[in-house]
CSV table of C-alpha atoms and ligand atoms in Angstrom, one decimal:
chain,number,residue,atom,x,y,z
A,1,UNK,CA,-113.6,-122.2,-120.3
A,2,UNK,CA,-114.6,-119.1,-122.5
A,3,UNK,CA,-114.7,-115.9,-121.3
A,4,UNK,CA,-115.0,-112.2,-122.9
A,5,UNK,CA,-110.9,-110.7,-123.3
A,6,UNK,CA,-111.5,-107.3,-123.1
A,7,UNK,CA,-108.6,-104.6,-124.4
A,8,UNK,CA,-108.7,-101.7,-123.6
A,9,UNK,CA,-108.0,-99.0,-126.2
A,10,UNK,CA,-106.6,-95.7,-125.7
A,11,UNK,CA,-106.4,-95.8,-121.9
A,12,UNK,CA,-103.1,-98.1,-122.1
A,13,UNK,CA,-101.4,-95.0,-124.0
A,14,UNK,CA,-101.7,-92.7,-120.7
A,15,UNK,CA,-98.9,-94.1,-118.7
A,16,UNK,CA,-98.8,-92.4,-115.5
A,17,UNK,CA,-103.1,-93.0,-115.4
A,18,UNK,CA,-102.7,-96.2,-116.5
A,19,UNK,CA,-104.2,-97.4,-112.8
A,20,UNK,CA,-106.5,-94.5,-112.2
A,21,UNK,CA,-108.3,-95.4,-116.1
A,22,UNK,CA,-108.4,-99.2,-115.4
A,23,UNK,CA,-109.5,-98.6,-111.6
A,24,UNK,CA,-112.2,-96.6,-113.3
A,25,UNK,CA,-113.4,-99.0,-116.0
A,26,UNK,CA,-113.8,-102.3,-113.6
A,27,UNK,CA,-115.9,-99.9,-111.5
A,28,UNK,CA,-117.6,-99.0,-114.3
A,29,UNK,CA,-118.2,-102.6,-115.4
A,30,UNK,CA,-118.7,-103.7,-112.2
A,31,UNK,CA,-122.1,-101.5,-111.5
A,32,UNK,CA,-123.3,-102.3,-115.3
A,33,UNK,CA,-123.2,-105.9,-114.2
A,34,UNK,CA,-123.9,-106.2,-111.2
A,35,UNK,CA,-127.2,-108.1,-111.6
A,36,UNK,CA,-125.1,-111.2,-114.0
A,37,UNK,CA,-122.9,-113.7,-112.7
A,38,UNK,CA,-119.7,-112.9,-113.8
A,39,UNK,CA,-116.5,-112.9,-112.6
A,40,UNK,CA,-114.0,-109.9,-113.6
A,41,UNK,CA,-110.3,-110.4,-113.4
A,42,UNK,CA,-108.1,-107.5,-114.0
A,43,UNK,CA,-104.6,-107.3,-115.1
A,44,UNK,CA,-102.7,-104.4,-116.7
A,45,UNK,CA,-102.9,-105.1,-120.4
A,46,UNK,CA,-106.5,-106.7,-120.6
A,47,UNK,CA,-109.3,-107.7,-118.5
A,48,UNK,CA,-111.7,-111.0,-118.8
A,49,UNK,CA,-114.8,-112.0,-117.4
A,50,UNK,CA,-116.4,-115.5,-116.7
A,51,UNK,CA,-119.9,-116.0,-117.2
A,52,UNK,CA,-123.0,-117.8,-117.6
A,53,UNK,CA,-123.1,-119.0,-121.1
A,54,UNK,CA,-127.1,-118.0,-121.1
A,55,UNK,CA,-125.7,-114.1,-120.6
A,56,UNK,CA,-123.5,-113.9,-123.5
A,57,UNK,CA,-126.0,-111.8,-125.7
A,58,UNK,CA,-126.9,-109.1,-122.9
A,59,UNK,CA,-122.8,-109.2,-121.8
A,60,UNK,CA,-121.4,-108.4,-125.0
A,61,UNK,CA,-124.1,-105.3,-125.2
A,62,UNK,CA,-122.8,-103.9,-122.1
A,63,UNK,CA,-119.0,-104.7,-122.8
A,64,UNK,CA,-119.4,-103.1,-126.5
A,65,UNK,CA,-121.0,-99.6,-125.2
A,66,UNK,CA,-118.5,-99.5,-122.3
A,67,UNK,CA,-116.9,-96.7,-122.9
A,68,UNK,CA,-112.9,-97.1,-122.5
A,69,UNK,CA,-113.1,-100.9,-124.1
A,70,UNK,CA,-111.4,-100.9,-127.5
A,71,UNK,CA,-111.7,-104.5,-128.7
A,72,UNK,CA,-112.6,-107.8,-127.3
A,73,UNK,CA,-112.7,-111.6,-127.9
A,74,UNK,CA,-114.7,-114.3,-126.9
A,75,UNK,CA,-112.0,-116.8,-126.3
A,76,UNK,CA,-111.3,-120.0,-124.3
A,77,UNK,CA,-108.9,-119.6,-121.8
A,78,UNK,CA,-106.6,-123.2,-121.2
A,79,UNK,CA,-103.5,-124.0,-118.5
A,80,UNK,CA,-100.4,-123.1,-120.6
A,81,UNK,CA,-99.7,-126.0,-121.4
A,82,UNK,CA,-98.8,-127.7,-125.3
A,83,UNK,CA,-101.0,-130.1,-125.2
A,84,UNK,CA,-103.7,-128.5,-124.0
A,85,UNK,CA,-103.1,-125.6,-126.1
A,86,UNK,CA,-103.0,-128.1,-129.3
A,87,UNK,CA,-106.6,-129.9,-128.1
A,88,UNK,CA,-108.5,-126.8,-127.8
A,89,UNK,CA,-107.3,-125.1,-130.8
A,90,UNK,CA,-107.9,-128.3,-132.9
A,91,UNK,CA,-111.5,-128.2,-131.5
A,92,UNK,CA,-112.1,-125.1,-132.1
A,93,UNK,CA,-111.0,-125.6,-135.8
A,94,UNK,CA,-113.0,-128.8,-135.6
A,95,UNK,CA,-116.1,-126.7,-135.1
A,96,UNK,CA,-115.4,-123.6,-138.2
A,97,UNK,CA,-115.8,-124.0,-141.8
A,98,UNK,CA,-112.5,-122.9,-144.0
A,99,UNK,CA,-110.5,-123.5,-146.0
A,100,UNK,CA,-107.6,-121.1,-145.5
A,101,UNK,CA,-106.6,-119.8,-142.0
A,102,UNK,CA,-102.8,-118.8,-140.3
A,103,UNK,CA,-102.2,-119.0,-136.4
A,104,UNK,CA,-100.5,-116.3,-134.6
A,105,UNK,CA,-98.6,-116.7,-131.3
A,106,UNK,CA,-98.2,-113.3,-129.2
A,107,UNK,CA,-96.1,-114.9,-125.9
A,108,UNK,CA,-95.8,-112.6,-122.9
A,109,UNK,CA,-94.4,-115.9,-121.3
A,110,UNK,CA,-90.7,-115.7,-122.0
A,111,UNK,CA,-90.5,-119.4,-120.3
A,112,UNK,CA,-92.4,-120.9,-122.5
A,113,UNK,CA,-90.7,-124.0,-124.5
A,114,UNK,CA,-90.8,-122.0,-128.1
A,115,UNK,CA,-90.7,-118.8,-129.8
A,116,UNK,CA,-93.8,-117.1,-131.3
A,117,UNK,CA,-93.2,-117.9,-134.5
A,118,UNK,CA,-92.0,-121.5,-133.9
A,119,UNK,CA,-95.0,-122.0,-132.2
A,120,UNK,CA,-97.3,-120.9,-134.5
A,121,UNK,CA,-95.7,-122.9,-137.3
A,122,UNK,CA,-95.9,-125.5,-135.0
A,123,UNK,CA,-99.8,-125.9,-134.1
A,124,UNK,CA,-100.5,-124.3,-137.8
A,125,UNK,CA,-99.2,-127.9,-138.7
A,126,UNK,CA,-100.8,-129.7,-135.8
A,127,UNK,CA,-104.2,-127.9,-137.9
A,128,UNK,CA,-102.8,-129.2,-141.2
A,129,UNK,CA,-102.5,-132.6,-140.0
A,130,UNK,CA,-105.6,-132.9,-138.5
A,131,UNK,CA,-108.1,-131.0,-140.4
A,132,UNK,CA,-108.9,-132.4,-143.9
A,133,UNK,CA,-108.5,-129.7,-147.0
A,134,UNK,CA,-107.1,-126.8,-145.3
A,135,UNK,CA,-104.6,-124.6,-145.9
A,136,UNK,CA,-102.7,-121.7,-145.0
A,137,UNK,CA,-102.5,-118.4,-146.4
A,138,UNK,CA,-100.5,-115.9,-144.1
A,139,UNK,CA,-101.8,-112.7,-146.4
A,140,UNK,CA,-105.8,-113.5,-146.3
A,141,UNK,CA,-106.8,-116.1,-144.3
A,142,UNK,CA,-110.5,-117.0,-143.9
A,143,UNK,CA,-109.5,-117.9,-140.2
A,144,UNK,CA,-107.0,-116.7,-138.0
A,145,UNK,CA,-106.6,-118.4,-135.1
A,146,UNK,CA,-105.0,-116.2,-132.7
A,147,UNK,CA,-102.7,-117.5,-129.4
A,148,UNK,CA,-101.9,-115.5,-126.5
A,149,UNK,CA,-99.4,-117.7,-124.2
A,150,UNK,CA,-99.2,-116.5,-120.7
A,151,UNK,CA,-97.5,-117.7,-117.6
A,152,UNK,CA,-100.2,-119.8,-116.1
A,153,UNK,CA,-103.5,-119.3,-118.6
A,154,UNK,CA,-103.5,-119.0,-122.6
A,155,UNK,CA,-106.7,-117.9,-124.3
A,156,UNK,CA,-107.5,-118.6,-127.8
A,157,UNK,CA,-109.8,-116.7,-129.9
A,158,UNK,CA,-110.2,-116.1,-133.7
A,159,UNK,CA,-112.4,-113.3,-133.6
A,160,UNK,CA,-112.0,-109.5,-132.4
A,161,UNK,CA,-115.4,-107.3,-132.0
A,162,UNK,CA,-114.9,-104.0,-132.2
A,163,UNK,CA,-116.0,-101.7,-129.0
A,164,UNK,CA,-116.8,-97.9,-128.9
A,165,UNK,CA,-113.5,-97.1,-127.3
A,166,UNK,CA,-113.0,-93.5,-126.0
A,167,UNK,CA,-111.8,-93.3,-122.0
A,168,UNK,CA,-114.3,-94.8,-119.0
A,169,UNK,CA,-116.5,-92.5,-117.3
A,170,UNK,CA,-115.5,-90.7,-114.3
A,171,UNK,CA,-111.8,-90.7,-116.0
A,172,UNK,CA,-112.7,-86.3,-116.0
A,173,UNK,CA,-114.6,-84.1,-114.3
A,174,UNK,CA,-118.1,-83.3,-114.5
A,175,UNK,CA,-119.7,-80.9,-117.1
A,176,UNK,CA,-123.5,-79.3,-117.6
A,177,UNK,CA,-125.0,-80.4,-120.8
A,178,UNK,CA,-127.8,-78.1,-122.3
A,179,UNK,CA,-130.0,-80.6,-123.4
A,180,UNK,CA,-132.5,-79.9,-125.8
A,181,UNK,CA,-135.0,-81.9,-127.3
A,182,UNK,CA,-133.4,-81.9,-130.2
A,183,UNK,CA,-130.8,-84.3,-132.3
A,184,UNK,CA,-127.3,-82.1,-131.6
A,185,UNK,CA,-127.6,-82.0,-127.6
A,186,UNK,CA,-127.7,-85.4,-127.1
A,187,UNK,CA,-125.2,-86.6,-129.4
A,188,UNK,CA,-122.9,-83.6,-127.9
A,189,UNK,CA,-123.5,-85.3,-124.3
A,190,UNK,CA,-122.5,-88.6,-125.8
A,191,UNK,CA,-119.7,-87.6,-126.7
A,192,UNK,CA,-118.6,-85.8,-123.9
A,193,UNK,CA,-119.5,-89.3,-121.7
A,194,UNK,CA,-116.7,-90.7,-124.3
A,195,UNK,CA,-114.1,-88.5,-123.6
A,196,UNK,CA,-114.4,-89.8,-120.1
A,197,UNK,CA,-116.9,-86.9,-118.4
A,198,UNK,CA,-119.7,-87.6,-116.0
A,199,UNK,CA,-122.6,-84.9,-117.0
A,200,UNK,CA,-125.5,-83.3,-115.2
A,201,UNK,CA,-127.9,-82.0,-117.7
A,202,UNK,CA,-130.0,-78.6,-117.7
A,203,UNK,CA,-133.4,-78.4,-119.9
A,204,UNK,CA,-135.0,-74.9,-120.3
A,205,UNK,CA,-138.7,-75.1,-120.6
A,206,UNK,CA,-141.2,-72.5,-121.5
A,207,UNK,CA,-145.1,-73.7,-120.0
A,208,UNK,CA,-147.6,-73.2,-121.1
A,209,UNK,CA,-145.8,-72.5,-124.4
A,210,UNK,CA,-144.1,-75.4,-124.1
A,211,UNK,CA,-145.9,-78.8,-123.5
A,212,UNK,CA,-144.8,-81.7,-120.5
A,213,UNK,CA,-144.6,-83.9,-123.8
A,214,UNK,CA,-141.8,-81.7,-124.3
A,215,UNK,CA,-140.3,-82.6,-121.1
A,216,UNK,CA,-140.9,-86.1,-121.1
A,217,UNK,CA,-139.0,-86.1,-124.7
A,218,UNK,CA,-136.1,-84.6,-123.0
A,219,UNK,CA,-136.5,-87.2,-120.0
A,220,UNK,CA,-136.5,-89.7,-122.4
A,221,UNK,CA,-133.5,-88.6,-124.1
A,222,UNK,CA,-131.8,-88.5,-120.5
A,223,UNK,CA,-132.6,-91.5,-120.4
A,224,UNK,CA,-130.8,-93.2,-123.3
A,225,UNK,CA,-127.4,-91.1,-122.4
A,226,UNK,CA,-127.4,-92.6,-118.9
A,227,UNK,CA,-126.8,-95.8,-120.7
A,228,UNK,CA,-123.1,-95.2,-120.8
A,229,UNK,CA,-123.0,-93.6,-116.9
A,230,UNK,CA,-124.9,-94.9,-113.8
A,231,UNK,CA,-126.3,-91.2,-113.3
A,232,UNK,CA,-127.8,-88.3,-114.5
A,233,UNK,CA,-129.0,-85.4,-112.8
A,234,UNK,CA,-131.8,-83.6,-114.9
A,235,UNK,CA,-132.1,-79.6,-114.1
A,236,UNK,CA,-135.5,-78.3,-115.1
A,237,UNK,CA,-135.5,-74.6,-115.3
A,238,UNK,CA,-138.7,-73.1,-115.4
A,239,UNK,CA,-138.0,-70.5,-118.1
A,240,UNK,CA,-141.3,-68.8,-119.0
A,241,UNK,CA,-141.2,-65.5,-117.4
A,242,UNK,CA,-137.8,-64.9,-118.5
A,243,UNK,CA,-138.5,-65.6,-122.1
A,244,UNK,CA,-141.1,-63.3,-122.1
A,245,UNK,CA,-139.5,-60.6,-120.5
A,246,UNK,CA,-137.2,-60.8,-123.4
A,247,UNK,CA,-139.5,-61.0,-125.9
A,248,UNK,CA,-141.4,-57.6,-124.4
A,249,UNK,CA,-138.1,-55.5,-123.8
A,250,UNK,CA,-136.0,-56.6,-126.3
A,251,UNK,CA,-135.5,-56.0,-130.2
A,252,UNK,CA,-137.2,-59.1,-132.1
A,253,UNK,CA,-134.1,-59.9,-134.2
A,254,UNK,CA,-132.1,-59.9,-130.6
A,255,UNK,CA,-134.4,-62.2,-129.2
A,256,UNK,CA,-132.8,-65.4,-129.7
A,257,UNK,CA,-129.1,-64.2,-129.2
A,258,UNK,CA,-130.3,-62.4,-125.9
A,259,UNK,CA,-132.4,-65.8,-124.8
A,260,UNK,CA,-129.0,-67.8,-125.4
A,261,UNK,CA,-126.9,-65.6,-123.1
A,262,UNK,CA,-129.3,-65.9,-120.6
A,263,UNK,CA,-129.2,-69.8,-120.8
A,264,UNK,CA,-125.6,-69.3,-120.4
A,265,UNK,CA,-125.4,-67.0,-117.9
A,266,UNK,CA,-128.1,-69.4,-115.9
A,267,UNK,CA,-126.3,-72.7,-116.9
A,268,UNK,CA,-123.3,-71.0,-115.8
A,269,UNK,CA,-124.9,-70.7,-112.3
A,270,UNK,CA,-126.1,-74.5,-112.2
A,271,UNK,CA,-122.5,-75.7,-113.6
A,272,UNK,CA,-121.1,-74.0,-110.1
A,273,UNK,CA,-124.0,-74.9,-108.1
A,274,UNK,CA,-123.7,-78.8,-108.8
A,275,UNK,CA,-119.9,-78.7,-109.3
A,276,UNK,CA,-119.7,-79.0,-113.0
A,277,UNK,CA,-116.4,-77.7,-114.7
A,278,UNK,CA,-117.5,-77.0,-118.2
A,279,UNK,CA,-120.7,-76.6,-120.5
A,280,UNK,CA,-121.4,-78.9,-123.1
A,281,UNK,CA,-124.1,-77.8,-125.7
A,282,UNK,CA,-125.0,-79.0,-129.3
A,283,UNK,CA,-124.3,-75.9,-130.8
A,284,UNK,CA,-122.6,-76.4,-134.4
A,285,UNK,CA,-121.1,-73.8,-136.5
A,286,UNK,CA,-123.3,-72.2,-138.7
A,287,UNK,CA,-126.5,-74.6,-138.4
A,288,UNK,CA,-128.4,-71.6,-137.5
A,289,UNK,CA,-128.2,-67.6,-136.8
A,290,UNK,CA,-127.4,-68.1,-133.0
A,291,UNK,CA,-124.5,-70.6,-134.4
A,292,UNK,CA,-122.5,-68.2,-136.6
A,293,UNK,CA,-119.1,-67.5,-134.9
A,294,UNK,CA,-120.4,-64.1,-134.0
A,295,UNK,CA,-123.2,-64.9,-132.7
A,296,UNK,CA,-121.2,-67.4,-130.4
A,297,UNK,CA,-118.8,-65.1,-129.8
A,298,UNK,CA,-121.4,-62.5,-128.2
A,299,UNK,CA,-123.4,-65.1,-126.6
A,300,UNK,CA,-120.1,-67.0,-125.1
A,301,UNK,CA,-119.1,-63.5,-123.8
A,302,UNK,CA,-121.4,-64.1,-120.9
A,303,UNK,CA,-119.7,-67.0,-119.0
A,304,UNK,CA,-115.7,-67.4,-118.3
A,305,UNK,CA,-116.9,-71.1,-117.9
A,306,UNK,CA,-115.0,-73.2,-120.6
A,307,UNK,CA,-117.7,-74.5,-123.3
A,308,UNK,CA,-117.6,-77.7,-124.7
A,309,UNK,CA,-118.9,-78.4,-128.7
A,310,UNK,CA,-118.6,-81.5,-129.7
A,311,UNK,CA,-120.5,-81.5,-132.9
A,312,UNK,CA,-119.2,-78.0,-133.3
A,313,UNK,CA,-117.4,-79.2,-136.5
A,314,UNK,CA,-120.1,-82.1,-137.7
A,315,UNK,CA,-122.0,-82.3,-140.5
A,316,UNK,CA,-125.8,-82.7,-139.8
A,317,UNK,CA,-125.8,-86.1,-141.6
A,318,UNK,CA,-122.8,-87.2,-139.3
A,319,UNK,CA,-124.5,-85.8,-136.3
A,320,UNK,CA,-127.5,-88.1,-137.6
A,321,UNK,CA,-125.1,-91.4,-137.8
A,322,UNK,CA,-124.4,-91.1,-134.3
A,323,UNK,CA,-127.9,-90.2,-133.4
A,324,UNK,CA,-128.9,-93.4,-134.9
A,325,UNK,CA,-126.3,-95.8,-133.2
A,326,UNK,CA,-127.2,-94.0,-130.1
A,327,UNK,CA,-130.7,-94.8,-130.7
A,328,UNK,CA,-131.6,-90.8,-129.8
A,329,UNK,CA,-132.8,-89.7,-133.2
A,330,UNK,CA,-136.3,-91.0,-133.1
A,331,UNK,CA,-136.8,-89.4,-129.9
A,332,UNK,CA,-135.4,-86.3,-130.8
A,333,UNK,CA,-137.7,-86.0,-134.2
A,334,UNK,CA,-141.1,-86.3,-132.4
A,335,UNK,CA,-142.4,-82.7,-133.2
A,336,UNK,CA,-142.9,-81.2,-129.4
A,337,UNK,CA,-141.9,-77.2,-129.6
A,338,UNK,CA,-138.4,-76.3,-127.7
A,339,UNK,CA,-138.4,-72.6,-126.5
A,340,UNK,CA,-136.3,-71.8,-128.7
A,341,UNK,CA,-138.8,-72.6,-131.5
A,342,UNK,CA,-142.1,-71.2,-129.7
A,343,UNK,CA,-141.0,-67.2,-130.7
A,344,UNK,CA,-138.7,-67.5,-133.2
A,345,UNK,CA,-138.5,-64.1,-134.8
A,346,UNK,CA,-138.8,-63.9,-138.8
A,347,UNK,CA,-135.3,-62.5,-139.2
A,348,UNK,CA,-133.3,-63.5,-136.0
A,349,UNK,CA,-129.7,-61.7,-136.5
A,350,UNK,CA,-126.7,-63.6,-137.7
A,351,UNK,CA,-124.0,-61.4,-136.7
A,352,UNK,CA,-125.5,-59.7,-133.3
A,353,UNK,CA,-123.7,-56.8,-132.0
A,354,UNK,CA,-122.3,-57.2,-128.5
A,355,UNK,CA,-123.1,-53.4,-127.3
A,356,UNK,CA,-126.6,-53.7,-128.7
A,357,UNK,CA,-127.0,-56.6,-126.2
A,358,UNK,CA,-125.3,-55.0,-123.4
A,359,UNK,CA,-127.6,-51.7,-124.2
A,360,UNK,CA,-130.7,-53.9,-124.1
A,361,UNK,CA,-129.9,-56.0,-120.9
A,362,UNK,CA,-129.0,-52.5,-119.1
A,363,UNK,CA,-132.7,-51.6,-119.8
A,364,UNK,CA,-134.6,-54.5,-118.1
A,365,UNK,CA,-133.6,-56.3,-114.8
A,366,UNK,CA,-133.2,-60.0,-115.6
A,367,UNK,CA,-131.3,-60.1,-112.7
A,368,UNK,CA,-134.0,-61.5,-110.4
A,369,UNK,CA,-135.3,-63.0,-113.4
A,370,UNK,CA,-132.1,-65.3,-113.6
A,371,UNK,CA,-132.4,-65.4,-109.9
A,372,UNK,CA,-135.9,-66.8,-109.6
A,373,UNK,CA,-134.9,-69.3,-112.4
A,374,UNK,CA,-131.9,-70.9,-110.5
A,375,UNK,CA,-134.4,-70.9,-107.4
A,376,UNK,CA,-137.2,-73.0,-109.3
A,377,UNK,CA,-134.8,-75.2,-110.7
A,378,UNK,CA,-135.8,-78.7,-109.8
A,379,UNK,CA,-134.2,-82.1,-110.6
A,380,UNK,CA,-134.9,-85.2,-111.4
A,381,UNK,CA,-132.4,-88.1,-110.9
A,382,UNK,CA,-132.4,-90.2,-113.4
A,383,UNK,CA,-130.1,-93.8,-113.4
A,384,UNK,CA,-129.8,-96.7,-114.8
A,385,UNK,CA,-131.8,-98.8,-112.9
A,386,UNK,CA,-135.3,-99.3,-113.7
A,387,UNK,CA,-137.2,-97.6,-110.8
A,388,UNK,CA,-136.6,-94.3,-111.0
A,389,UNK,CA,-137.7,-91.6,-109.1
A,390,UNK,CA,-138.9,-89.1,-111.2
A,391,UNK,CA,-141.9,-91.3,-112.0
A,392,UNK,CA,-143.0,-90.0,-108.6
A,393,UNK,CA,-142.2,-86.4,-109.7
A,394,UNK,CA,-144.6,-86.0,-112.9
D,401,ATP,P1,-130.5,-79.4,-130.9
D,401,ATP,O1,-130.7,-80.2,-132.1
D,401,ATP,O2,-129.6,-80.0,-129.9
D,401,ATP,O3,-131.8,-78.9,-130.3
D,401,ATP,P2,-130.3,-77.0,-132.5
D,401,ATP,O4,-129.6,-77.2,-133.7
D,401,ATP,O5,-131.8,-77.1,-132.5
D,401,ATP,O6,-129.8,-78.1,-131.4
D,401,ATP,P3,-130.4,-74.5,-131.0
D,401,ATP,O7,-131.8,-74.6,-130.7
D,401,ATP,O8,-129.8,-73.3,-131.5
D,401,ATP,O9,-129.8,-75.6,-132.0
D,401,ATP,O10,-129.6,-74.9,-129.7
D,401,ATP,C1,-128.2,-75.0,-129.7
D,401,ATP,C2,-127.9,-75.7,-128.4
D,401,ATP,O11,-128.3,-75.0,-127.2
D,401,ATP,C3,-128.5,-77.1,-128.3
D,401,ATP,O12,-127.8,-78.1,-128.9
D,401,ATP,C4,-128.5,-77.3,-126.8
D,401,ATP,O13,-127.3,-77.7,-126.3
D,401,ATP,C5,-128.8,-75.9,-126.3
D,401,ATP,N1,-130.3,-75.7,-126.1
D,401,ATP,C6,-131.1,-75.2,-127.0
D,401,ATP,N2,-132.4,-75.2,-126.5
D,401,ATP,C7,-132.3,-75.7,-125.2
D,401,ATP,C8,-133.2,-75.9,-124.1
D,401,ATP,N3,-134.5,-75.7,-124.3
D,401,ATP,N4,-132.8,-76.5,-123.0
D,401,ATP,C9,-131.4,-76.7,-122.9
D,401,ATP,N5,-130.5,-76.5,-123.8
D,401,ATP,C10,-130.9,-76.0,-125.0
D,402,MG,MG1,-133.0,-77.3,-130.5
């Protein structure tokens, strides 16, 4: 029978968790496929599912962007057995073309009649014998046929397909990503999912200076990240009379620095509100004026909340790799305005003065600004599954 072997990367390093991580990823796995018929059986090194042969395509997809899955096979899975062992592996060799090829034995059944390396000696020349113009070459084979002996079942594969790794979702906490419509934010979120967080997601939009294509770019891109979860909340804030409250009392160079701290300040207040630990932005050191370290420095001032950057130290062009695999970029380069872009000021300041800000936000009350923007909040909940309910929303 052939089923997927799935290992699972970095999760078997974390002793204690080891439970907890793999409790987490058959969960995981189990809601992503819950519409195939497959079985999942879990031990404490690996994982394998049976399934319909008609799946495989649409299986491998899901077990590949799972995120905690380092590496899997498609192999056939026998009784421990010699002789079985010795049929299958000859038909699968029956079925490749090559002419150079080793087989190695990894044996967690101690019982078993031979040694590793005796056995693989063994069926390399039960290949030799039976398979016309072979040979072996232990440095570079074309094929390696690779035997995993265990106590009752054995699986043979000779092929490993690399997964995206990283630790299943749910392993941490939750964080709030600011999600723009642009190509940092969701990349940041994506990697956040991969370090094992669940994510809410807040999106600041300016109407009428802002347009619902906007939005629906930012749904969209919501939409792509809950891929790797089952769920995410999407916080609208209504950000308009804020934003121009800012741009009427405050200096235009400020403007920006002062609209970030107010994001902050208000994403700090949504992070509380839905239980979220951390923020997790797209901001990258010294893409743009409101990224120098000073500028984060004064605008971070705002929240004791922990904030989370993972592209913080990316080149653009590596932010754009992932962007691609993630198959975000071509959403995020459709040319709808953000609010940050609507009033940006010809000379916004790169190293902003922290008692300048303090002196300007003493002379307007934002308070009930911030206030009314946390009120009018609303959210859509966006999942995996087809029918969502936002469409009733827009
Ligand atoms: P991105 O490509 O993600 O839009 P950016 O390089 O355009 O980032 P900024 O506009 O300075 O940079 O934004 C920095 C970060 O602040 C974004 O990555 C995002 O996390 C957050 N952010 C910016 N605008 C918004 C918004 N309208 N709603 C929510 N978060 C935002
Ligand atoms: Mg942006």
């Amino acid at each position: 029978m052939r089923v997927i072997l799935i290992k699972y990367g970095e999760l078997t390093t974390k002793k204690g968790n080891r439970h907890f991580f793999i409790k987490k990823l058959t969960e995981n796995l189990r809601h992503k496929l819950k519409n195939y018929a497959v079985k999942i059986v879990v031990d404490r090194s690996r994982m394998y599912l049976e399934f319909l042969d008609s799946d495989l395509e649409r299986l491998e997809s899901i077990v590949q962007n799972t995120f905690g899955i380092y590496k899997y096979h498609l192999a056939y899975m026998v009784n421990t057995n010699h002789d079985t062992i010795k049929e299958e592996i000859l038909k699968i060799a029956r079925e490749k073309v090559f002419q150079t090829f080793k087989v190695e034995v990894k044996r967690s059944d101690k019982n078993f009649l031979y040694s590793s390396l005796e056995y693989a000696s063994l069926l390399g020349g039960v290949i030799l014998k039976n398979i016309d113009g072979v040979r072996v070459d232990v440095h570079h084979p074309e094929v390696t046929f690779t035997v995993e002996v265990r106590e009752k079942m054995s699986y043979i594969y000779t092929n490993s397909i690399k997964a995206v790794g990283g630790y299943p979702v749910g392993t941490q906490e939750k964080g709030m990503l600011m999600l723009s419509g642009g190509i940092d934010s969701p990349v940041s979120g994506y990697l956040a999912m991969k370090r094992g967080m669940r994510l809410d997601a807040v999106y600041f939009e300016a109407i009428p200076h802002t347009s619902l294509e906007a939005r629906n770019k930012v749904i969209d891109l919501t939409k792509k990240l809950v891929q790797y979860t089952d769920c995410i909340h999407l916080h609208i804030v209504p950000f308009t009379a804020l934003q121009e409250a800012i741009y009427k009392n405050c200096r235009s160079e400020y403007c920006i620095t002062m609209m970030r701290r107010m994001m902050y300040r208000i994403t700090s207040l949504l992070a509380e509100k839905n239980k979220a630990l951390v923020i997790v932005n797209g901001e990258s050191i010294g893409q743009v004026a409101s990224q120098t370290l000073v500028s984060m420095n004064v605008i971070n001032s705002v929240t004791n909340m922990p904030v989370i950057r993972p592209v913080a130290c990316l080149d653009k062009l590596e932010i754009i790799d992932i962007a691609k695999k993630i198959d975000t970029y071509d959403i995020s380069i459709l040319p709808y305005e953000d609010c940050c872009t609507v009033f940006v000021p010809k000379h916004p300041v790169i190293h902003p003065h922290l008692d300048i800000c303090l002196k300007m936000e003493s002379e307007f009350s934002f308070d009930e600004l911030i206030e009314q923007c946390v009120e009018n909040t609303f959210t859509l909940k966006i999942s995996d599954e087809e029918d969502d309910e936002y469409q009733d929303l827009l």
